[in-house]
PDB file of C-alpha atoms in Angstrom:
ATOM      1  CA  MET Z   1     -19.692  -4.385   9.672  1.00  0.00           C
ATOM      2  CA  ASP Z   2     -21.778  -1.393  10.790  1.00  0.00           C
ATOM      3  CA  ARG Z   3     -19.236   1.438  11.157  1.00  0.00           C
ATOM      4  CA  ARG Z   4     -19.825   5.182  10.999  1.00  0.00           C
ATOM      5  CA  ASP Z   5     -17.634   8.231  11.393  1.00  0.00           C
ATOM      6  CA  ILE Z   6     -18.044  10.216  14.612  1.00  0.00           C
ATOM      7  CA  GLU Z   7     -16.763  13.404  16.173  1.00  0.00           C
ATOM      8  CA  PHE Z   8     -17.178  14.829  19.659  1.00  0.00           C
ATOM      9  CA  ASP Z   9     -16.006  17.718  21.796  1.00  0.00           C
ATOM     10  CA  ALA Z  10     -13.219  17.253  24.339  1.00  0.00           C
ATOM     11  CA  ASP Z  11     -12.774  20.451  26.342  1.00  0.00           C
ATOM     12  CA  GLY Z  12     -13.061  22.587  23.206  1.00  0.00           C
ATOM     13  CA  THR Z  13     -11.123  20.300  20.839  1.00  0.00           C
ATOM     14  CA  THR Z  14     -12.923  18.136  18.275  1.00  0.00           C
ATOM     15  CA  LEU Z  15     -11.846  14.492  18.310  1.00  0.00           C
ATOM     16  CA  ARG Z  16     -12.782  12.198  15.418  1.00  0.00           C
ATOM     17  CA  GLY Z  17     -13.026   8.471  14.968  1.00  0.00           C
ATOM     18  CA  TRP Z  18     -15.320   5.533  14.281  1.00  0.00           C
ATOM     19  CA  PHE Z  19     -18.277   3.947  16.032  1.00  0.00           C
ATOM     20  CA  TYR Z  20     -18.834   0.239  15.464  1.00  0.00           C
ATOM     21  CA  ARG Z  21     -22.359  -0.954  16.212  1.00  0.00           C
ATOM     22  CA  ALA Z  22     -22.669  -4.215  18.119  1.00  0.00           C
ATOM     23  CA  ALA Z  23     -23.760  -7.001  15.789  1.00  0.00           C
ATOM     24  CA  GLY Z  24     -27.331  -8.128  16.354  1.00  0.00           C
ATOM     25  CA  ALA Z  25     -28.074  -5.477  18.967  1.00  0.00           C
ATOM     26  CA  ALA Z  26     -31.689  -4.259  18.943  1.00  0.00           C
ATOM     27  CA  GLY Z  27     -31.206  -1.771  21.790  1.00  0.00           C
ATOM     28  CA  PRO Z  28     -28.492  -0.281  23.991  1.00  0.00           C
ATOM     29  CA  ALA Z  29     -25.370  -2.443  24.194  1.00  0.00           C
ATOM     30  CA  PRO Z  30     -22.071  -2.354  26.112  1.00  0.00           C
ATOM     31  CA  THR Z  31     -19.588   0.100  24.605  1.00  0.00           C
ATOM     32  CA  ILE Z  32     -15.792  -0.116  24.576  1.00  0.00           C
ATOM     33  CA  VAL Z  33     -13.853   3.178  24.341  1.00  0.00           C
ATOM     34  CA  MET Z  34     -10.530   2.760  22.527  1.00  0.00           C
ATOM     35  CA  ALA Z  35      -7.526   4.807  21.414  1.00  0.00           C
ATOM     36  CA  HIS Z  36      -4.027   3.983  20.149  1.00  0.00           C
ATOM     37  CA  GLY Z  37      -0.564   4.243  21.671  1.00  0.00           C
ATOM     38  CA  PHE Z  38       2.397   6.594  21.298  1.00  0.00           C
ATOM     39  CA  SER Z  39       2.020   8.737  18.136  1.00  0.00           C
ATOM     40  CA  ALA Z  40      -0.185   6.089  16.468  1.00  0.00           C
ATOM     41  CA  VAL Z  41      -3.512   6.643  14.713  1.00  0.00           C
ATOM     42  CA  LYS Z  42      -6.601   4.467  14.589  1.00  0.00           C
ATOM     43  CA  GLU Z  43      -5.870   3.063  11.111  1.00  0.00           C
ATOM     44  CA  GLN Z  44      -2.826   1.275  12.515  1.00  0.00           C
ATOM     45  CA  TYR Z  45      -4.768  -1.936  13.163  1.00  0.00           C
ATOM     46  CA  LEU Z  46      -7.330  -0.784  15.752  1.00  0.00           C
ATOM     47  CA  ASP Z  47     -10.081  -1.677  13.292  1.00  0.00           C
ATOM     48  CA  GLY Z  48      -9.233  -5.358  13.795  1.00  0.00           C
ATOM     49  CA  PHE Z  49      -9.891  -5.170  17.534  1.00  0.00           C
ATOM     50  CA  ALA Z  50     -13.045  -3.096  17.109  1.00  0.00           C
ATOM     51  CA  GLU Z  51     -14.459  -5.542  14.570  1.00  0.00           C
ATOM     52  CA  MET Z  52     -13.881  -8.442  16.966  1.00  0.00           C
ATOM     53  CA  PHE Z  53     -15.650  -6.586  19.743  1.00  0.00           C
ATOM     54  CA  ALA Z  54     -18.592  -5.625  17.526  1.00  0.00           C
ATOM     55  CA  ALA Z  55     -19.003  -9.190  16.283  1.00  0.00           C
ATOM     56  CA  ALA Z  56     -19.337 -10.290  19.917  1.00  0.00           C
ATOM     57  CA  GLY Z  57     -22.164  -7.842  20.656  1.00  0.00           C
ATOM     58  CA  LEU Z  58     -20.079  -4.923  21.944  1.00  0.00           C
ATOM     59  CA  ASN Z  59     -20.157  -1.414  20.527  1.00  0.00           C
ATOM     60  CA  ALA Z  60     -16.672   0.028  19.943  1.00  0.00           C
ATOM     61  CA  LEU Z  61     -15.842   3.743  19.935  1.00  0.00           C
ATOM     62  CA  VAL Z  62     -12.400   4.329  18.398  1.00  0.00           C
ATOM     63  CA  TYR Z  63     -10.852   7.785  18.090  1.00  0.00           C
ATOM     64  CA  ASP Z  64      -7.593   9.574  17.327  1.00  0.00           C
ATOM     65  CA  HIS Z  65      -5.901  11.467  20.145  1.00  0.00           C
ATOM     66  CA  ARG Z  66      -5.906  15.248  20.008  1.00  0.00           C
ATOM     67  CA  ASN Z  67      -3.170  16.717  17.797  1.00  0.00           C
ATOM     68  CA  LEU Z  68      -2.929  13.461  15.819  1.00  0.00           C
ATOM     69  CA  GLY Z  69      -4.552  11.923  12.763  1.00  0.00           C
ATOM     70  CA  ALA Z  70      -8.127  13.010  12.045  1.00  0.00           C
ATOM     71  CA  SER Z  71      -8.571  14.866  15.335  1.00  0.00           C
ATOM     72  CA  ASP Z  72      -8.085  18.582  15.825  1.00  0.00           C
ATOM     73  CA  GLY Z  73      -5.667  20.176  18.261  1.00  0.00           C
ATOM     74  CA  GLU Z  74      -2.449  22.151  18.379  1.00  0.00           C
ATOM     75  CA  PRO Z  75       0.454  21.852  18.414  1.00  0.00           C
ATOM     76  CA  ARG Z  76       0.324  18.981  15.982  1.00  0.00           C
ATOM     77  CA  GLN Z  77       2.196  15.835  16.963  1.00  0.00           C
ATOM     78  CA  GLU Z  78       2.215  16.700  20.659  1.00  0.00           C
ATOM     79  CA  MET Z  79       1.009  14.150  23.212  1.00  0.00           C
ATOM     80  CA  ASP Z  80       0.251  15.324  26.703  1.00  0.00           C
ATOM     81  CA  PRO Z  81      -0.580  12.132  28.642  1.00  0.00           C
ATOM     82  CA  TRP Z  82      -2.902  13.912  31.066  1.00  0.00           C
ATOM     83  CA  ALA Z  83      -4.762  15.637  28.242  1.00  0.00           C
ATOM     84  CA  GLN Z  84      -5.171  12.193  26.661  1.00  0.00           C
ATOM     85  CA  VAL Z  85      -6.519  10.799  29.944  1.00  0.00           C
ATOM     86  CA  ARG Z  86      -9.063  13.630  30.084  1.00  0.00           C
ATOM     87  CA  ASP Z  87      -9.992  12.906  26.460  1.00  0.00           C
ATOM     88  CA  TYR Z  88     -10.707   9.265  27.315  1.00  0.00           C
ATOM     89  CA  ARG Z  89     -13.160  10.593  29.900  1.00  0.00           C
ATOM     90  CA  SER Z  90     -14.716  12.918  27.314  1.00  0.00           C
ATOM     91  CA  ALA Z  91     -15.102   9.936  24.982  1.00  0.00           C
ATOM     92  CA  ILE Z  92     -16.858   8.034  27.778  1.00  0.00           C
ATOM     93  CA  THR Z  93     -19.202  10.990  28.265  1.00  0.00           C
ATOM     94  CA  TYR Z  94     -19.918  11.096  24.537  1.00  0.00           C
ATOM     95  CA  ALA Z  95     -20.536   7.346  24.408  1.00  0.00           C
ATOM     96  CA  ALA Z  96     -22.990   7.639  27.307  1.00  0.00           C
ATOM     97  CA  THR Z  97     -25.093  10.128  25.319  1.00  0.00           C
ATOM     98  CA  LEU Z  98     -25.673   7.661  22.475  1.00  0.00           C
ATOM     99  CA  ALA Z  99     -28.957   5.785  22.383  1.00  0.00           C
ATOM    100  CA  THR Z 100     -27.025   2.702  21.289  1.00  0.00           C
ATOM    101  CA  THR Z 101     -24.936   2.679  24.501  1.00  0.00           C
ATOM    102  CA  ASP Z 102     -25.921   1.080  27.784  1.00  0.00           C
ATOM    103  CA  ARG Z 103     -24.310   3.726  29.986  1.00  0.00           C
ATOM    104  CA  GLU Z 104     -24.024   1.281  32.885  1.00  0.00           C
ATOM    105  CA  ARG Z 105     -21.837  -1.051  30.804  1.00  0.00           C
ATOM    106  CA  ILE Z 106     -18.889   0.967  29.479  1.00  0.00           C
ATOM    107  CA  GLY Z 107     -15.385  -0.460  29.199  1.00  0.00           C
ATOM    108  CA  VAL Z 108     -12.030   1.032  28.228  1.00  0.00           C
ATOM    109  CA  TRP Z 109      -9.251  -0.548  26.173  1.00  0.00           C
ATOM    110  CA  GLY Z 110      -5.779   0.868  25.697  1.00  0.00           C
ATOM    111  CA  THR Z 111      -2.500  -0.296  24.239  1.00  0.00           C
ATOM    112  CA  SER Z 112       1.115   0.710  24.898  1.00  0.00           C
ATOM    113  CA  TYR Z 113       1.054   4.414  25.889  1.00  0.00           C
ATOM    114  CA  SER Z 114      -2.749   4.429  25.958  1.00  0.00           C
ATOM    115  CA  GLY Z 115      -2.620   1.177  27.920  1.00  0.00           C
ATOM    116  CA  GLY Z 116      -1.227   3.336  30.716  1.00  0.00           C
ATOM    117  CA  HIS Z 117      -4.093   5.780  30.170  1.00  0.00           C
ATOM    118  CA  ALA Z 118      -6.605   2.934  30.460  1.00  0.00           C
ATOM    119  CA  LEU Z 119      -5.151   2.028  33.856  1.00  0.00           C
ATOM    120  CA  VAL Z 120      -5.445   5.617  35.087  1.00  0.00           C
ATOM    121  CA  VAL Z 121      -8.961   6.140  33.728  1.00  0.00           C
ATOM    122  CA  ALA Z 122     -10.205   2.888  35.261  1.00  0.00           C
ATOM    123  CA  ALA Z 123      -8.784   3.958  38.618  1.00  0.00           C
ATOM    124  CA  ILE Z 124     -10.304   7.446  38.693  1.00  0.00           C
ATOM    125  CA  ASP Z 125     -13.556   7.136  36.702  1.00  0.00           C
ATOM    126  CA  ARG Z 126     -16.135   4.751  38.165  1.00  0.00           C
ATOM    127  CA  ARG Z 127     -18.259   4.923  35.046  1.00  0.00           C
ATOM    128  CA  VAL Z 128     -15.744   2.396  33.715  1.00  0.00           C
ATOM    129  CA  LYS Z 129     -17.011  -1.080  34.491  1.00  0.00           C
ATOM    130  CA  CYS Z 130     -14.209  -3.112  32.862  1.00  0.00           C
ATOM    131  CA  VAL Z 131     -10.696  -2.401  31.577  1.00  0.00           C
ATOM    132  CA  VAL Z 132      -8.131  -4.032  29.284  1.00  0.00           C
ATOM    133  CA  ALA Z 133      -4.546  -2.744  29.183  1.00  0.00           C
ATOM    134  CA  GLN Z 134      -2.459  -4.292  26.400  1.00  0.00           C
ATOM    135  CA  VAL Z 135       1.360  -4.088  26.728  1.00  0.00           C
ATOM    136  CA  PRO Z 136       0.839  -0.894  28.769  1.00  0.00           C
ATOM    137  CA  HIS Z 137       3.233   1.896  29.605  1.00  0.00           C
ATOM    138  CA  ILE Z 138       3.875   1.678  33.365  1.00  0.00           C
ATOM    139  CA  SER Z 139       6.681   4.072  34.326  1.00  0.00           C
ATOM    140  CA  GLY Z 140       8.034   6.991  32.347  1.00  0.00           C
ATOM    141  CA  SER Z 141      11.107   7.413  34.492  1.00  0.00           C
ATOM    142  CA  GLU Z 142      12.134   3.756  34.375  1.00  0.00           C
ATOM    143  CA  SER Z 143      11.243   3.233  30.719  1.00  0.00           C
ATOM    144  CA  GLY Z 144      13.119   6.407  29.809  1.00  0.00           C
ATOM    145  CA  ARG Z 145      16.171   5.256  31.729  1.00  0.00           C
ATOM    146  CA  ARG Z 146      16.239   1.979  29.807  1.00  0.00           C
ATOM    147  CA  ARG Z 147      15.274   3.391  26.408  1.00  0.00           C
ATOM    148  CA  VAL Z 148      17.788   6.242  26.098  1.00  0.00           C
ATOM    149  CA  ARG Z 149      21.452   5.310  25.782  1.00  0.00           C
ATOM    150  CA  PRO Z 150      23.531   6.882  28.569  1.00  0.00           C
ATOM    151  CA  ASP Z 151      25.767   8.664  26.057  1.00  0.00           C
ATOM    152  CA  GLN Z 152      22.683  10.263  24.429  1.00  0.00           C
ATOM    153  CA  LEU Z 153      20.920  11.377  27.627  1.00  0.00           C
ATOM    154  CA  PRO Z 154      22.868  14.615  28.296  1.00  0.00           C
ATOM    155  CA  GLY Z 155      22.223  15.789  24.757  1.00  0.00           C
ATOM    156  CA  LEU Z 156      18.509  14.970  25.012  1.00  0.00           C
ATOM    157  CA  LEU Z 157      18.135  16.852  28.296  1.00  0.00           C
ATOM    158  CA  ALA Z 158      19.957  19.820  26.783  1.00  0.00           C
ATOM    159  CA  ARG Z 159      17.524  19.772  23.867  1.00  0.00           C
ATOM    160  CA  PHE Z 160      14.605  19.832  26.319  1.00  0.00           C
ATOM    161  CA  ASP Z 161      16.050  22.947  27.958  1.00  0.00           C
ATOM    162  CA  ALA Z 162      16.755  24.661  24.637  1.00  0.00           C
ATOM    163  CA  ASP Z 163      13.270  23.846  23.385  1.00  0.00           C
ATOM    164  CA  ARG Z 164      11.695  25.303  26.529  1.00  0.00           C
ATOM    165  CA  GLU Z 165      13.615  28.549  26.016  1.00  0.00           C
ATOM    166  CA  ALA Z 166      12.679  28.665  22.327  1.00  0.00           C
ATOM    167  CA  ARG Z 167       8.989  28.232  23.132  1.00  0.00           C
ATOM    168  CA  PHE Z 168       9.320  30.962  25.751  1.00  0.00           C
ATOM    169  CA  ARG Z 169      10.523  33.256  22.952  1.00  0.00           C
ATOM    170  CA  GLY Z 170       7.424  32.364  20.921  1.00  0.00           C
ATOM    171  CA  GLU Z 171       9.084  29.935  18.542  1.00  0.00           C
ATOM    172  CA  PRO Z 172       7.322  26.726  17.413  1.00  0.00           C
ATOM    173  CA  PRO Z 173       8.020  23.555  19.413  1.00  0.00           C
ATOM    174  CA  GLY Z 174      10.965  21.413  18.420  1.00  0.00           C
ATOM    175  CA  LEU Z 175      10.366  18.005  16.834  1.00  0.00           C
ATOM    176  CA  PHE Z 176      11.948  14.581  17.299  1.00  0.00           C
ATOM    177  CA  PRO Z 177      11.607  11.389  15.204  1.00  0.00           C
ATOM    178  CA  VAL Z 178       9.389   8.607  16.554  1.00  0.00           C
ATOM    179  CA  VAL Z 179      11.359   5.787  14.906  1.00  0.00           C
ATOM    180  CA  ALA Z 180      14.520   5.465  12.826  1.00  0.00           C
ATOM    181  CA  ALA Z 181      15.825   2.892  10.357  1.00  0.00           C
ATOM    182  CA  ASP Z 182      19.348   3.361  11.703  1.00  0.00           C
ATOM    183  CA  PRO Z 183      19.577   1.620  15.092  1.00  0.00           C
ATOM    184  CA  ALA Z 184      22.179   4.158  16.243  1.00  0.00           C
ATOM    185  CA  ALA Z 185      20.074   7.212  15.392  1.00  0.00           C
ATOM    186  CA  PRO Z 186      18.283   9.017  18.248  1.00  0.00           C
ATOM    187  CA  CYS Z 187      14.504   8.506  18.217  1.00  0.00           C
ATOM    188  CA  ALA Z 188      11.626   8.189  20.665  1.00  0.00           C
ATOM    189  CA  LEU Z 189      11.037   4.469  20.077  1.00  0.00           C
ATOM    190  CA  PRO Z 190      14.330   2.740  19.239  1.00  0.00           C
ATOM    191  CA  GLY Z 191      14.515  -0.767  17.854  1.00  0.00           C
ATOM    192  CA  ALA Z 192      14.060  -2.590  14.579  1.00  0.00           C
ATOM    193  CA  ASP Z 193      10.588  -3.834  15.537  1.00  0.00           C
ATOM    194  CA  CYS Z 194       9.442  -0.247  16.167  1.00  0.00           C
ATOM    195  CA  TRP Z 195      10.678   0.867  12.749  1.00  0.00           C
ATOM    196  CA  GLU Z 196       9.124  -2.141  11.013  1.00  0.00           C
ATOM    197  CA  PHE Z 197       5.711  -1.590  12.608  1.00  0.00           C
ATOM    198  CA  PHE Z 198       5.396   2.098  11.824  1.00  0.00           C
ATOM    199  CA  ASP Z 199       7.142   2.053   8.437  1.00  0.00           C
ATOM    200  CA  GLY Z 200       5.097  -0.985   7.438  1.00  0.00           C
ATOM    201  CA  SER Z 201       1.768   0.656   8.263  1.00  0.00           C
ATOM    202  CA  THR Z 202       2.184   3.947   6.409  1.00  0.00           C
ATOM    203  CA  THR Z 203       0.064   2.767   3.463  1.00  0.00           C
ATOM    204  CA  ARG Z 204      -2.939   1.955   5.616  1.00  0.00           C
ATOM    205  CA  ALA Z 205      -2.337   4.987   7.882  1.00  0.00           C
ATOM    206  CA  PRO Z 206      -1.212   7.915   5.667  1.00  0.00           C
ATOM    207  CA  SER Z 207      -2.045  10.453   8.406  1.00  0.00           C
ATOM    208  CA  TRP Z 208       0.647   9.069  10.724  1.00  0.00           C
ATOM    209  CA  ARG Z 209       3.713  11.285  11.042  1.00  0.00           C
ATOM    210  CA  ASN Z 210       7.166  10.155  12.094  1.00  0.00           C
ATOM    211  CA  GLN Z 211       7.666  12.987  14.547  1.00  0.00           C
ATOM    212  CA  VAL Z 212       6.564  14.216  17.950  1.00  0.00           C
ATOM    213  CA  THR Z 213       7.343  17.407  19.809  1.00  0.00           C
ATOM    214  CA  LEU Z 214      10.285  17.393  22.171  1.00  0.00           C
ATOM    215  CA  ARG Z 215       7.898  18.370  24.946  1.00  0.00           C
ATOM    216  CA  THR Z 216       6.065  15.082  24.280  1.00  0.00           C
ATOM    217  CA  LEU Z 217       9.201  13.162  25.271  1.00  0.00           C
ATOM    218  CA  GLU Z 218       9.695  15.303  28.360  1.00  0.00           C
ATOM    219  CA  MET Z 219       6.112  14.701  29.505  1.00  0.00           C
ATOM    220  CA  ALA Z 220       6.391  10.965  28.797  1.00  0.00           C
ATOM    221  CA  ARG Z 221       9.405  10.722  31.106  1.00  0.00           C
ATOM    222  CA  GLU Z 222       7.315  12.283  33.903  1.00  0.00           C
ATOM    223  CA  TYR Z 223       4.259  10.047  33.435  1.00  0.00           C
ATOM    224  CA  GLU Z 224       3.777   7.247  35.991  1.00  0.00           C
ATOM    225  CA  PRO Z 225       0.458   5.463  35.327  1.00  0.00           C
ATOM    226  CA  GLY Z 226       1.567   2.373  37.247  1.00  0.00           C
ATOM    227  CA  VAL Z 227       0.984   4.091  40.584  1.00  0.00           C
ATOM    228  CA  TYR Z 228      -2.776   4.017  39.890  1.00  0.00           C
ATOM    229  CA  VAL Z 229      -2.996   0.246  39.468  1.00  0.00           C
ATOM    230  CA  PRO Z 230      -3.963  -0.622  43.088  1.00  0.00           C
ATOM    231  CA  ARG Z 231      -6.888   1.816  42.819  1.00  0.00           C
ATOM    232  CA  ILE Z 232      -8.564   0.071  39.867  1.00  0.00           C
ATOM    233  CA  SER Z 233     -10.364  -2.574  41.951  1.00  0.00           C
ATOM    234  CA  PRO Z 234     -13.237  -3.441  42.080  1.00  0.00           C
ATOM    235  CA  THR Z 235     -13.263  -2.744  38.331  1.00  0.00           C
ATOM    236  CA  PRO Z 236     -12.192  -5.968  36.542  1.00  0.00           C
ATOM    237  CA  LEU Z 237      -8.702  -5.635  35.034  1.00  0.00           C
ATOM    238  CA  LEU Z 238      -7.167  -7.683  32.210  1.00  0.00           C
ATOM    239  CA  LEU Z 239      -3.452  -7.124  31.635  1.00  0.00           C
ATOM    240  CA  ILE Z 240      -1.927  -8.420  28.401  1.00  0.00           C
ATOM    241  CA  VAL Z 241       1.863  -8.791  28.525  1.00  0.00           C
ATOM    242  CA  ALA Z 242       4.299  -9.817  25.791  1.00  0.00           C
ATOM    243  CA  PRO Z 243       7.271 -11.505  27.526  1.00  0.00           C
ATOM    244  CA  HIS Z 244       9.681 -10.477  24.751  1.00  0.00           C
ATOM    245  CA  ASP Z 245       8.550  -6.840  24.725  1.00  0.00           C
ATOM    246  CA  ARG Z 246      11.588  -4.546  24.329  1.00  0.00           C
ATOM    247  CA  LEU Z 247       9.610  -1.305  24.443  1.00  0.00           C
ATOM    248  CA  THR Z 248       7.415  -1.538  27.550  1.00  0.00           C
ATOM    249  CA  PRO Z 249       9.438  -3.672  29.985  1.00  0.00           C
ATOM    250  CA  PRO Z 250       7.605  -6.897  30.940  1.00  0.00           C
ATOM    251  CA  ASP Z 251       9.009  -6.858  34.473  1.00  0.00           C
ATOM    252  CA  LEU Z 252       7.321  -3.494  35.111  1.00  0.00           C
ATOM    253  CA  MET Z 253       4.020  -4.817  33.813  1.00  0.00           C
ATOM    254  CA  LEU Z 254       4.238  -7.971  35.917  1.00  0.00           C
ATOM    255  CA  GLU Z 255       5.106  -5.966  39.032  1.00  0.00           C
ATOM    256  CA  ALA Z 256       2.102  -3.731  38.347  1.00  0.00           C
ATOM    257  CA  TYR Z 257      -0.115  -6.797  37.994  1.00  0.00           C
ATOM    258  CA  GLU Z 258       1.040  -8.047  41.391  1.00  0.00           C
ATOM    259  CA  ARG Z 259       0.017  -4.692  42.919  1.00  0.00           C
ATOM    260  CA  ALA Z 260      -3.445  -4.883  41.364  1.00  0.00           C
ATOM    261  CA  LEU Z 261      -6.315  -6.182  43.468  1.00  0.00           C
ATOM    262  CA  GLN Z 262      -9.007  -8.606  42.382  1.00  0.00           C
ATOM    263  CA  PRO Z 263     -10.770  -9.110  40.060  1.00  0.00           C
ATOM    264  CA  LYS Z 264      -7.884  -9.356  37.637  1.00  0.00           C
ATOM    265  CA  ARG Z 265      -6.451 -11.625  34.972  1.00  0.00           C
ATOM    266  CA  LEU Z 266      -3.042 -11.840  33.310  1.00  0.00           C
ATOM    267  CA  VAL Z 267      -2.509 -13.014  29.726  1.00  0.00           C
ATOM    268  CA  LEU Z 268       1.024 -13.708  28.484  1.00  0.00           C
ATOM    269  CA  LEU Z 269       1.084 -13.296  24.720  1.00  0.00           C
ATOM    270  CA  PRO Z 270       4.004 -14.859  22.798  1.00  0.00           C
ATOM    271  CA  GLY Z 271       6.227 -12.378  21.007  1.00  0.00           C
ATOM    272  CA  GLY Z 272       7.139  -8.743  21.361  1.00  0.00           C
ATOM    273  CA  HIS Z 273       5.488  -5.366  21.743  1.00  0.00           C
ATOM    274  CA  PHE Z 274       3.935  -5.153  18.269  1.00  0.00           C
ATOM    275  CA  ASP Z 275       2.818  -8.762  17.843  1.00  0.00           C
ATOM    276  CA  PRO Z 276      -0.685  -8.201  19.316  1.00  0.00           C
ATOM    277  CA  TYR Z 277      -1.635  -5.935  16.402  1.00  0.00           C
ATOM    278  CA  ILE Z 278      -0.998  -8.387  13.570  1.00  0.00           C
ATOM    279  CA  ALA Z 279       0.403 -11.857  14.228  1.00  0.00           C
ATOM    280  CA  GLY Z 280      -1.169 -12.080  17.669  1.00  0.00           C
ATOM    281  CA  LEU Z 281      -4.403 -10.205  16.927  1.00  0.00           C
ATOM    282  CA  ALA Z 282      -6.612 -13.267  17.264  1.00  0.00           C
ATOM    283  CA  GLU Z 283      -5.177 -14.120  20.682  1.00  0.00           C
ATOM    284  CA  ALA Z 284      -4.869 -10.584  22.078  1.00  0.00           C
ATOM    285  CA  GLY Z 285      -8.165  -9.375  20.659  1.00  0.00           C
ATOM    286  CA  GLY Z 286      -9.889 -12.595  21.640  1.00  0.00           C
ATOM    287  CA  ALA Z 287      -8.727 -12.347  25.255  1.00  0.00           C
ATOM    288  CA  ALA Z 288      -9.919  -8.733  25.464  1.00  0.00           C
ATOM    289  CA  ARG Z 289     -13.228  -9.598  23.818  1.00  0.00           C
ATOM    290  CA  ASP Z 290     -13.882 -12.475  26.197  1.00  0.00           C
ATOM    291  CA  TRP Z 291     -13.042 -10.316  29.239  1.00  0.00           C
ATOM    292  CA  PHE Z 292     -15.432  -7.596  28.144  1.00  0.00           C
ATOM    293  CA  VAL Z 293     -18.183 -10.079  27.306  1.00  0.00           C
ATOM    294  CA  GLN Z 294     -17.763 -11.775  30.686  1.00  0.00           C
ATOM    295  CA  HIS Z 295     -18.001  -8.565  32.690  1.00  0.00           C
ATOM    296  CA  LEU Z 296     -20.193  -6.360  30.518  1.00  0.00           C
ATOM    297  CA  ALA Z 297     -22.438  -8.631  28.483  1.00  0.00           C
ATOM    298  CA  GLY Z 298     -22.735 -11.721  30.666  1.00  0.00           C
TER     299      GLY Z 298
END
C-alpha cells in the first residue's frame, strides 16, 4: 500500500496524518478526507478504511484532529467541534493542492463525533461531492441528556462553572476521563463497549490519551450537527447506522436520515457503535467505498 506521512496548515496549526495513493492511478484521482471521532486518533483502525478506499482507486487523506495525536495545537486533549469542522475544510484545501487529487472529485468521511462534522461540512462546503457519515453524532443536547445520569448532572454542570472560573484566573483547563472501567464512574463515554474499544486499542495507538478537557464536554453538549442535514442535498449522502448503538442514539440518526433530501442511502449495520471498526469493517468500509466509487469514480 502506497502511504506517506503528510502535514498541512490549518489556520496556523499544523495537522499531521497519512496520504494513501489510489491503487493503479496514473493521474489525479478522487480523494476522501477522513478524521476520527471523539478523542480518537488515526491509528485506532482508520487505516483499515483508508486501505479499502485506496484499493478501489480512491486517494485517502487521514489526519489527527488538532490538539490530539500527531497534530499540534493547545490545549492538548481539547476538542472544539467548530474548530474541527474548519480543519476538515483546511484538509480539503490541502488535498486540492496535490497533483494526485482530482479537485472536482473530493469526498468526506466521518465517524461518531466526526460523523457529525462530515454532515456539517457537506452542507456548507460545495467542494464536497460525496459524503459518508458513520454512526454520526446528531444532537449534543439530546445525547448529553441520555448519556449523563440525572444524579451526576448537577455535579458536572458545577464542574463546568468552576473550570470556567479557574481558566479566567489563568489556571490550566480541567480534565475529565473519556472512558472508565467502572460502569458507575463518571466519564465522557460511559459503557463497557466504550471502555473495551479504547482500552483494547492502546497498543496500536499509544498517542491516545484517556482524558479530555472539561470545556470539550461543555462544547459537545452545545453542538447540533443534525440541523444541517436537510442542507446537504444535492451532495450524495450515505448514513451508516448501528441499530444497537448505545452511544449515538439510532433513533436520532434515523430521524436525521428522514430529514435528508435525495440522493441518499441508509445502511443498517448489525451490532453497536464500535462494531464498524473491527468486526463490521468489511461491511461498513465496503458500503462507504462503493458509495464513493459510485459518485466519484463512476
